[in-house]
Short mmCIF file of C-alpha atoms and ligand atoms in Angstrom, two decimals:
data_model
loop_
_atom_site.label_atom_id
_atom_site.label_comp_id
_atom_site.label_asym_id
_atom_site.label_seq_id
_atom_site.Cartn_x
_atom_site.Cartn_y
_atom_site.Cartn_z
CA UNK V 1 -40.25 -14.53 -11.72
CA UNK V 2 -41.40 -18.06 -12.33
CA UNK V 3 -40.58 -18.04 -16.00
CA UNK V 4 -37.29 -19.91 -15.37
CA UNK V 5 -38.58 -23.08 -16.94
CA UNK V 6 -39.05 -21.26 -20.19
CA UNK V 7 -35.38 -20.28 -20.26
CA UNK V 8 -33.67 -23.05 -18.31
CA UNK V 9 -33.86 -25.24 -21.41
CA UNK V 10 -31.34 -22.88 -23.01
CA UNK V 11 -28.62 -23.98 -20.59
CA UNK V 12 -25.98 -26.30 -22.06
CA UNK V 13 -26.40 -29.92 -20.98
CA UNK V 14 -22.93 -30.21 -19.45
CA UNK V 15 -23.61 -27.12 -17.33
CA UNK V 16 -26.98 -28.48 -16.16
CA UNK V 17 -25.15 -31.61 -14.99
CA UNK V 18 -22.19 -29.76 -13.45
CA UNK V 19 -21.18 -30.38 -9.85
CA UNK V 20 -19.34 -27.14 -9.03
CA UNK V 21 -16.06 -27.17 -7.14
CA UNK V 22 -16.72 -26.84 -3.45
CA UNK V 23 -13.88 -25.08 -1.66
CA UNK V 24 -13.09 -25.01 2.05
CA UNK V 25 -14.50 -21.47 2.11
CA UNK V 26 -17.76 -22.60 0.50
CA UNK V 27 -18.30 -25.40 3.00
CA UNK V 28 -17.66 -23.37 6.11
CA UNK V 29 -18.99 -19.84 6.23
CA UNK V 30 -19.66 -19.38 9.97
CA UNK V 31 -17.32 -17.87 12.54
CA UNK V 32 -14.35 -19.90 13.72
CA UNK V 33 -11.05 -19.03 15.31
CA UNK V 34 -8.98 -21.99 14.13
CA UNK V 35 -8.85 -22.39 10.35
CA UNK V 36 -7.12 -25.64 9.49
CA UNK V 37 -9.22 -26.54 6.46
CA UNK V 38 -7.65 -24.77 3.48
CA UNK V 39 -3.89 -25.50 3.63
CA UNK V 40 -3.11 -21.81 4.00
CA UNK V 41 0.02 -20.34 5.56
CA UNK V 42 -1.12 -19.41 9.11
CA UNK V 43 1.08 -16.31 9.51
CA UNK V 44 -1.27 -13.36 9.16
CA UNK V 45 1.39 -10.69 8.61
CA UNK V 46 1.26 -11.63 4.90
CA UNK V 47 -2.16 -9.91 5.01
CA UNK V 48 -3.46 -11.99 2.10
CA UNK V 49 -2.62 -15.44 3.46
CA UNK V 50 -6.29 -16.46 3.62
CA UNK V 51 -8.50 -17.36 0.66
CA UNK V 52 -11.12 -14.70 -0.07
CA UNK V 53 -14.90 -15.15 0.18
CA UNK V 54 -15.74 -16.97 -3.07
CA UNK V 55 -19.16 -15.30 -3.27
CA UNK V 56 -18.10 -11.83 -2.01
CA UNK V 57 -21.18 -11.38 0.21
CA UNK V 58 -20.02 -8.25 2.06
CA UNK V 59 -19.30 -6.48 -1.17
CA UNK V 60 -22.56 -7.62 -2.77
CA UNK V 61 -24.56 -6.24 0.16
CA UNK V 62 -22.98 -2.83 -0.35
CA UNK V 63 -23.39 -2.92 -4.12
CA UNK V 64 -26.98 -4.04 -3.70
CA UNK V 65 -27.74 -1.01 -1.53
CA UNK V 66 -26.15 1.32 -4.02
CA UNK V 67 -27.97 -0.18 -7.01
CA UNK V 68 -31.33 -0.91 -5.38
CA UNK V 69 -31.21 -4.68 -5.70
CA UNK V 70 -30.49 -7.74 -3.55
CA UNK V 71 -27.16 -9.62 -3.24
CA UNK V 72 -28.68 -12.74 -4.85
CA UNK V 73 -29.11 -10.83 -8.11
CA UNK V 74 -25.44 -9.76 -8.30
CA UNK V 75 -22.42 -11.45 -9.86
CA UNK V 76 -18.97 -9.91 -9.43
CA UNK V 77 -16.34 -10.78 -12.01
CA UNK V 78 -12.74 -10.14 -12.99
CA UNK V 79 -13.79 -7.27 -15.27
CA UNK V 80 -16.88 -7.47 -17.47
CA UNK V 81 -14.83 -9.80 -19.62
CA UNK V 82 -15.55 -12.59 -17.16
CA UNK V 83 -19.39 -12.43 -17.16
CA UNK V 84 -19.32 -12.01 -20.96
CA UNK V 85 -17.35 -15.24 -21.33
CA UNK V 86 -19.36 -17.10 -18.66
CA UNK V 87 -22.71 -16.28 -20.25
CA UNK V 88 -21.54 -17.66 -23.58
CA UNK V 89 -20.18 -20.79 -21.95
CA UNK V 90 -23.41 -21.35 -19.99
CA UNK V 91 -25.92 -20.80 -22.79
CA UNK V 92 -24.16 -21.60 -26.08
CA UNK V 93 -23.06 -25.04 -27.19
CA UNK V 94 -19.88 -24.74 -29.31
CA UNK V 95 -20.32 -25.53 -32.99
CA UNK V 96 -24.09 -25.38 -32.63
CA UNK V 97 -25.50 -22.20 -31.04
CA UNK V 98 -24.97 -18.54 -31.85
CA UNK V 99 -24.99 -15.15 -30.20
CA UNK V 100 -26.52 -12.10 -31.89
CA UNK V 101 -24.89 -8.68 -31.81
CA UNK V 102 -26.02 -5.27 -33.04
CA UNK V 103 -23.22 -3.69 -35.04
CA UNK V 104 -21.25 -1.57 -34.57
CA UNK V 105 -20.63 -2.46 -30.94
CA UNK V 106 -18.11 -3.53 -28.30
CA UNK V 107 -15.65 -6.09 -29.67
CA UNK V 108 -15.46 -8.46 -26.71
CA UNK V 109 -18.80 -10.17 -27.39
CA UNK V 110 -17.45 -11.46 -30.68
CA UNK V 111 -14.02 -12.38 -29.31
CA UNK V 112 -15.56 -14.33 -26.42
CA UNK V 113 -17.84 -16.16 -28.88
CA UNK V 114 -14.93 -16.91 -31.24
CA UNK V 115 -12.86 -18.33 -28.39
CA UNK V 116 -15.77 -20.59 -27.48
CA UNK V 117 -16.41 -21.67 -31.09
CA UNK V 118 -19.83 -20.04 -30.99
CA UNK V 119 -21.13 -18.33 -34.13
CA UNK V 120 -21.79 -14.60 -34.20
CA UNK V 121 -24.92 -13.41 -36.02
CA UNK V 122 -25.25 -9.70 -36.65
CA UNK V 123 -27.83 -7.01 -37.35
CA UNK V 124 -26.80 -3.50 -38.31
CA UNK V 125 -27.99 -0.61 -36.21
CA UNK V 126 -29.51 2.31 -38.14
CA UNK V 127 -27.34 5.19 -39.43
CA UNK V 128 -27.97 6.93 -36.10
CA UNK V 129 -27.04 3.70 -34.26
CA UNK V 130 -30.53 2.81 -33.10
CA UNK V 131 -32.15 -0.63 -33.06
CA UNK V 132 -34.53 -1.41 -35.89
CA UNK V 133 -36.70 -3.98 -34.16
CA UNK V 134 -38.22 -5.46 -37.32
CA UNK V 135 -34.85 -5.81 -38.99
CA UNK V 136 -33.51 -7.50 -35.86
CA UNK V 137 -36.30 -10.06 -35.62
CA UNK V 138 -36.10 -10.77 -39.37
CA UNK V 139 -32.42 -11.60 -38.87
CA UNK V 140 -32.66 -13.67 -35.69
CA UNK V 141 -33.00 -17.43 -35.91
CA UNK V 142 -33.47 -20.44 -33.66
CA UNK V 143 -29.72 -20.78 -33.04
CA UNK V 144 -29.48 -17.40 -31.34
CA UNK V 145 -29.21 -17.93 -27.60
CA UNK V 146 -28.00 -14.52 -26.42
CA UNK V 147 -28.67 -11.05 -27.80
CA UNK V 148 -26.20 -8.34 -26.78
CA UNK V 149 -27.39 -4.75 -26.49
CA UNK V 150 -24.84 -2.13 -25.51
CA UNK V 151 -26.48 1.00 -24.05
CA UNK V 152 -24.90 3.55 -24.05
CA UNK V 153 -23.33 1.92 -27.09
CA UNK V 154 -19.61 1.72 -27.66
CA UNK V 155 -18.39 3.19 -30.06
CA UNK V 156 -21.38 5.44 -30.91
CA UNK V 157 -22.26 6.74 -27.41
CA UNK V 158 -26.06 6.73 -27.78
CA UNK V 159 -28.52 4.92 -25.54
CA UNK V 160 -31.11 2.50 -26.88
CA UNK V 161 -34.81 3.19 -26.43
CA UNK V 162 -36.06 1.40 -23.29
CA UNK V 163 -39.41 0.55 -24.83
CA UNK V 164 -37.66 -1.24 -27.69
CA UNK V 165 -35.52 -3.17 -25.22
CA UNK V 166 -38.66 -4.17 -23.33
CA UNK V 167 -40.31 -5.30 -26.57
CA UNK V 168 -37.22 -7.40 -27.29
CA UNK V 169 -37.26 -8.94 -23.81
CA UNK V 170 -40.87 -9.95 -24.41
CA UNK V 171 -40.44 -11.21 -27.98
CA UNK V 172 -37.06 -12.99 -27.87
CA UNK V 173 -37.08 -16.39 -26.19
CA UNK V 174 -33.38 -16.24 -25.40
CA UNK V 175 -31.18 -14.27 -23.00
CA UNK V 176 -30.96 -10.50 -23.46
CA UNK V 177 -27.77 -8.89 -22.13
CA UNK V 178 -27.82 -5.11 -21.74
CA UNK V 179 -24.26 -3.81 -21.30
CA UNK V 180 -24.42 -0.62 -19.23
CA UNK V 181 -20.67 -0.02 -18.87
CA UNK V 182 -21.28 3.72 -19.45
CA UNK V 183 -24.61 4.14 -17.65
CA UNK V 184 -23.12 6.48 -15.00
CA UNK V 185 -22.51 9.06 -17.74
CA UNK V 186 -26.07 8.84 -19.03
CA UNK V 187 -29.38 10.47 -18.12
CA UNK V 188 -31.10 7.16 -18.87
CA UNK V 189 -32.23 4.93 -15.98
CA UNK V 190 -30.58 1.56 -15.55
CA UNK V 191 -32.40 -1.60 -16.64
CA UNK V 192 -31.51 -3.11 -13.24
CA UNK V 193 -34.95 -1.94 -12.06
CA UNK V 194 -36.56 -4.36 -14.54
CA UNK V 195 -34.87 -7.52 -13.28
CA UNK V 196 -37.94 -8.61 -11.36
CA UNK V 197 -40.08 -8.56 -14.48
CA UNK V 198 -37.76 -10.39 -16.85
CA UNK V 199 -36.15 -13.73 -16.08
CA UNK V 200 -34.10 -13.55 -19.28
CA UNK V 201 -32.49 -10.16 -18.60
CA UNK V 202 -28.83 -9.71 -17.69
CA UNK V 203 -27.47 -6.20 -17.04
CA UNK V 204 -23.70 -5.64 -17.13
CA UNK V 205 -21.97 -2.78 -15.36
CA UNK V 206 -18.34 -2.17 -14.47
CA UNK V 207 -16.04 -0.29 -12.09
CA UNK V 208 -13.66 0.37 -15.01
CA UNK V 209 -15.17 3.59 -16.38
CA UNK V 210 -16.93 6.20 -14.20
CA UNK V 211 -15.69 4.57 -10.98
CA UNK V 212 -12.07 4.93 -12.06
CA UNK V 213 -10.87 1.42 -11.30
CA UNK V 214 -10.07 -0.12 -14.70
CA UNK V 215 -6.78 -1.42 -13.29
CA UNK V 216 -8.55 -3.35 -10.57
CA UNK V 217 -10.54 -5.53 -13.02
CA UNK V 218 -13.98 -5.63 -11.55
CA UNK V 219 -17.21 -6.02 -13.51
CA UNK V 220 -20.79 -6.70 -12.46
CA UNK V 221 -23.67 -8.71 -13.80
CA UNK V 222 -27.19 -8.25 -12.45
CA UNK V 223 -29.76 -10.93 -13.24
CA UNK V 224 -32.35 -13.37 -11.92
CA UNK V 225 -30.95 -15.56 -9.14
CA UNK V 226 -31.16 -18.67 -11.34
CA UNK V 227 -28.73 -17.12 -13.85
CA UNK V 228 -26.47 -15.76 -11.09
CA UNK V 229 -26.34 -19.27 -9.56
CA UNK V 230 -25.23 -20.72 -12.90
CA UNK V 231 -22.52 -18.07 -13.24
CA UNK V 232 -21.29 -18.83 -9.73
CA UNK V 233 -21.16 -22.54 -10.53
CA UNK V 234 -19.02 -22.00 -13.64
CA UNK V 235 -16.63 -19.25 -12.47
CA UNK V 236 -13.24 -20.02 -10.93
CA UNK V 237 -13.90 -20.26 -7.16
CA UNK V 238 -11.79 -17.25 -6.14
CA UNK V 239 -12.30 -15.01 -9.17
CA UNK V 240 -12.29 -11.75 -7.15
CA UNK V 241 -9.22 -11.48 -4.97
CA UNK V 242 -9.19 -10.26 -1.36
CA UNK V 243 -7.41 -6.99 -2.11
CA UNK V 244 -10.03 -6.08 -4.70
CA UNK V 245 -12.89 -6.98 -2.37
CA UNK V 246 -11.55 -4.83 0.45
CA UNK V 247 -10.50 -1.91 -1.69
CA UNK V 248 -13.80 -1.81 -3.56
CA UNK V 249 -15.71 -1.97 -0.32
CA UNK V 250 -13.93 1.23 0.75
CA UNK V 251 -14.29 2.96 -2.60
CA UNK V 252 -18.04 2.38 -2.63
CA UNK V 253 -18.27 4.92 0.20
CA UNK V 254 -17.03 7.56 -2.22
CA UNK V 255 -20.00 7.61 -4.57
CA UNK V 256 -20.35 11.38 -4.08
CA UNK V 257 -16.81 12.04 -5.27
CA UNK V 258 -17.39 9.86 -8.31
CA UNK V 259 -20.55 11.82 -9.09
CA UNK V 260 -18.54 15.05 -8.98
CA UNK V 261 -15.93 13.65 -11.36
CA UNK V 262 -18.65 12.45 -13.68
CA UNK V 263 -20.28 15.86 -13.78
CA UNK V 264 -16.89 17.42 -14.61
CA UNK V 265 -16.43 14.88 -17.41
CA UNK V 266 -19.92 15.69 -18.74
CA UNK V 267 -19.08 19.40 -18.79
CA UNK V 268 -15.94 18.61 -20.73
CA UNK V 269 -17.89 16.34 -23.06
CA UNK V 270 -20.12 19.30 -23.96
CA UNK V 271 -17.12 21.49 -24.58
CA UNK V 272 -15.39 18.95 -26.87
CA UNK V 273 -18.69 18.22 -28.63
CA UNK V 274 -19.29 21.87 -29.51
CA UNK V 275 -15.69 22.31 -30.57
CA UNK V 276 -15.90 19.35 -32.96
CA UNK V 277 -19.19 20.64 -34.35
CA UNK V 278 -17.50 23.95 -35.14
CA UNK V 279 -14.84 22.39 -37.39
CA UNK V 280 -15.50 22.46 -41.13
CA UNK V 281 -13.66 19.17 -41.65
CA UNK V 282 -15.97 17.39 -39.22
CA UNK V 283 -18.97 15.88 -41.01
CA UNK V 284 -20.78 14.29 -38.07
CA UNK V 285 -20.53 14.48 -34.31
CA UNK V 286 -22.66 11.81 -32.71
CA UNK V 287 -24.50 12.83 -29.51
CA UNK V 288 -23.02 10.88 -26.62
CA UNK V 289 -24.32 9.66 -23.28
CA UNK V 290 -20.92 8.16 -22.45
CA UNK V 291 -17.44 9.50 -21.68
CA UNK V 292 -16.35 9.51 -25.31
CA UNK V 293 -17.44 11.07 -28.58
CA UNK V 294 -17.55 9.48 -32.02
CA UNK V 295 -17.07 11.88 -34.92
CA UNK V 296 -16.67 11.65 -38.69
CA UNK V 297 -13.90 13.77 -40.14
CA UNK V 298 -12.38 14.35 -43.59
CA UNK V 299 -8.96 12.73 -44.02
CA UNK V 300 -9.56 10.70 -40.87
CA UNK V 301 -6.44 8.60 -41.42
CA UNK V 302 -4.14 11.62 -41.61
CA UNK V 303 -5.81 13.22 -38.60
CA UNK V 304 -5.41 10.01 -36.63
CA UNK V 305 -1.71 9.70 -37.51
CA UNK V 306 -1.12 13.43 -37.00
CA UNK V 307 -2.54 13.27 -33.50
CA UNK V 308 -0.48 10.17 -32.80
CA UNK V 309 2.72 12.00 -33.83
CA UNK V 310 1.90 14.57 -31.17
CA UNK V 311 1.46 11.82 -28.61
CA UNK V 312 -2.35 11.98 -28.60
CA UNK V 313 -3.97 8.61 -29.11
CA UNK V 314 -7.61 8.34 -30.14
CA UNK V 315 -9.42 5.26 -31.42
CA UNK V 316 -9.66 4.85 -35.18
CA UNK V 317 -13.05 3.25 -35.95
CA UNK V 318 -12.98 3.67 -39.73
CA UNK V 319 -13.06 -0.08 -40.42
CA UNK V 320 -16.09 -0.68 -38.19
CA UNK V 321 -19.53 -0.99 -39.87
CA UNK V 322 -21.31 2.42 -40.27
CA UNK V 323 -18.21 4.20 -38.93
CA UNK V 324 -16.30 5.05 -42.12
CA UNK V 325 -13.90 7.93 -41.37
CA UNK V 326 -14.88 7.98 -37.71
CA UNK V 327 -12.61 8.55 -34.74
CA UNK V 328 -13.59 7.99 -31.12
CA UNK V 329 -12.11 10.28 -28.50
CA UNK V 330 -12.30 9.68 -24.76
CA UNK V 331 -13.04 12.73 -22.61
CA UNK V 332 -9.93 13.37 -20.53
CA UNK V 333 -8.94 16.13 -18.12
CA UNK V 334 -9.48 19.72 -19.14
CA UNK V 335 -5.78 20.02 -20.03
CA UNK V 336 -5.81 16.81 -22.08
CA UNK V 337 -8.90 17.89 -23.97
CA UNK V 338 -7.27 21.26 -24.65
CA UNK V 339 -4.28 19.51 -26.19
CA UNK V 340 -6.51 17.31 -28.33
CA UNK V 341 -8.51 20.29 -29.56
CA UNK V 342 -5.43 22.40 -30.23
CA UNK V 343 -3.73 19.70 -32.32
CA UNK V 344 -6.80 18.72 -34.27
CA UNK V 345 -7.36 22.37 -35.16
CA UNK V 346 -3.82 22.62 -36.50
CA UNK V 347 -4.23 19.39 -38.48
CA UNK V 348 -7.49 20.59 -40.04
CA UNK V 349 -5.94 23.77 -41.45
C1 PLP Z 1 -15.09 -0.72 -21.28
C2 PLP Z 1 -16.26 -1.58 -21.52
C3 PLP Z 1 -16.58 -2.63 -20.65
C4 PLP Z 1 -15.78 -2.84 -19.42
O1 PLP Z 1 -14.96 -3.92 -19.46
P1 PLP Z 1 -14.19 -4.34 -18.13
O2 PLP Z 1 -13.75 -5.72 -18.47
O3 PLP Z 1 -15.19 -4.32 -17.01
O4 PLP Z 1 -13.08 -3.38 -17.92
C5 PLP Z 1 -17.70 -3.39 -20.87
N1 PLP Z 1 -18.49 -3.13 -21.92
C6 PLP Z 1 -18.24 -2.13 -22.77
C7 PLP Z 1 -19.17 -1.84 -23.87
C8 PLP Z 1 -17.10 -1.33 -22.61
O5 PLP Z 1 -16.86 -0.35 -23.49
#
């Protein structure tokens, strides 16, 4: 730590000057039996009549234990969408600064930047979806405040080389966000272990994928406390509701069950991968460390529509850079994968 000064200058002026909203729950966090400070309905049978903990400390302690980090380095958001938007609002001045993304990648970085009137600069990944460090640094300029790296990458499924990410953290004098939404499906270690060495690193994870709680809307950001403090200052005070906090707290006890599900999904991923490789119409199957597979197939449009007619929806990525004629299929249950494979085989005849 101690490099904050180097990066604090990146923070937008209005955010540096911000006095965050201070709620009743912020100002009193001890134990009391009579709560007459927040204009709540006092009848507890509603179950959710009280405002939730704005900083979700109980939950953060549990998550910290699970991830090997401290609560001060954790931000919990309403899906990953929230930290993505907050980071842009904290570090990028509209009409002036830019973010940098490595294409093809997750679409929300661009949408969040567009909404905030922040420019999006891009560098193409290689044909095998890896980062070309020289190409990246040739393309980056002084307006770039945040670089987004998605690893495992959506839609390609591959992980980025950790040494290259470390080089980037050292060379880039902006914020580096590593989106690890799919890390639980990967053999690669999380970058969370590097937080202590890099003040400009933010790692995103989510409960939407391996943890099976996409409907709950809960995403995580791990970073240096100075960045977490800024995110807390800018977020809506009660961004994670009480039901979510309680439910998640319980679900975190079930890490072993999640691991079992993940290993089943990985088995199925292998099966679908080898099936796709065996089809003559399939030109590329990209190795995946996530719970989906990207593949290039002849007549991709007809295959996509044909599957759709049978009620099987995959993601058509043909208009995405480097993904001409590519479809992305999520690994489902054994029965769902069987259906997908059966129909695609018929369509390829
Ligand atoms: C699915 C996904 C997320 C998760 O988004 P949530 O808002 O947490 O559901 C984040 N990043 C990537 C790359 C994803 O594919």
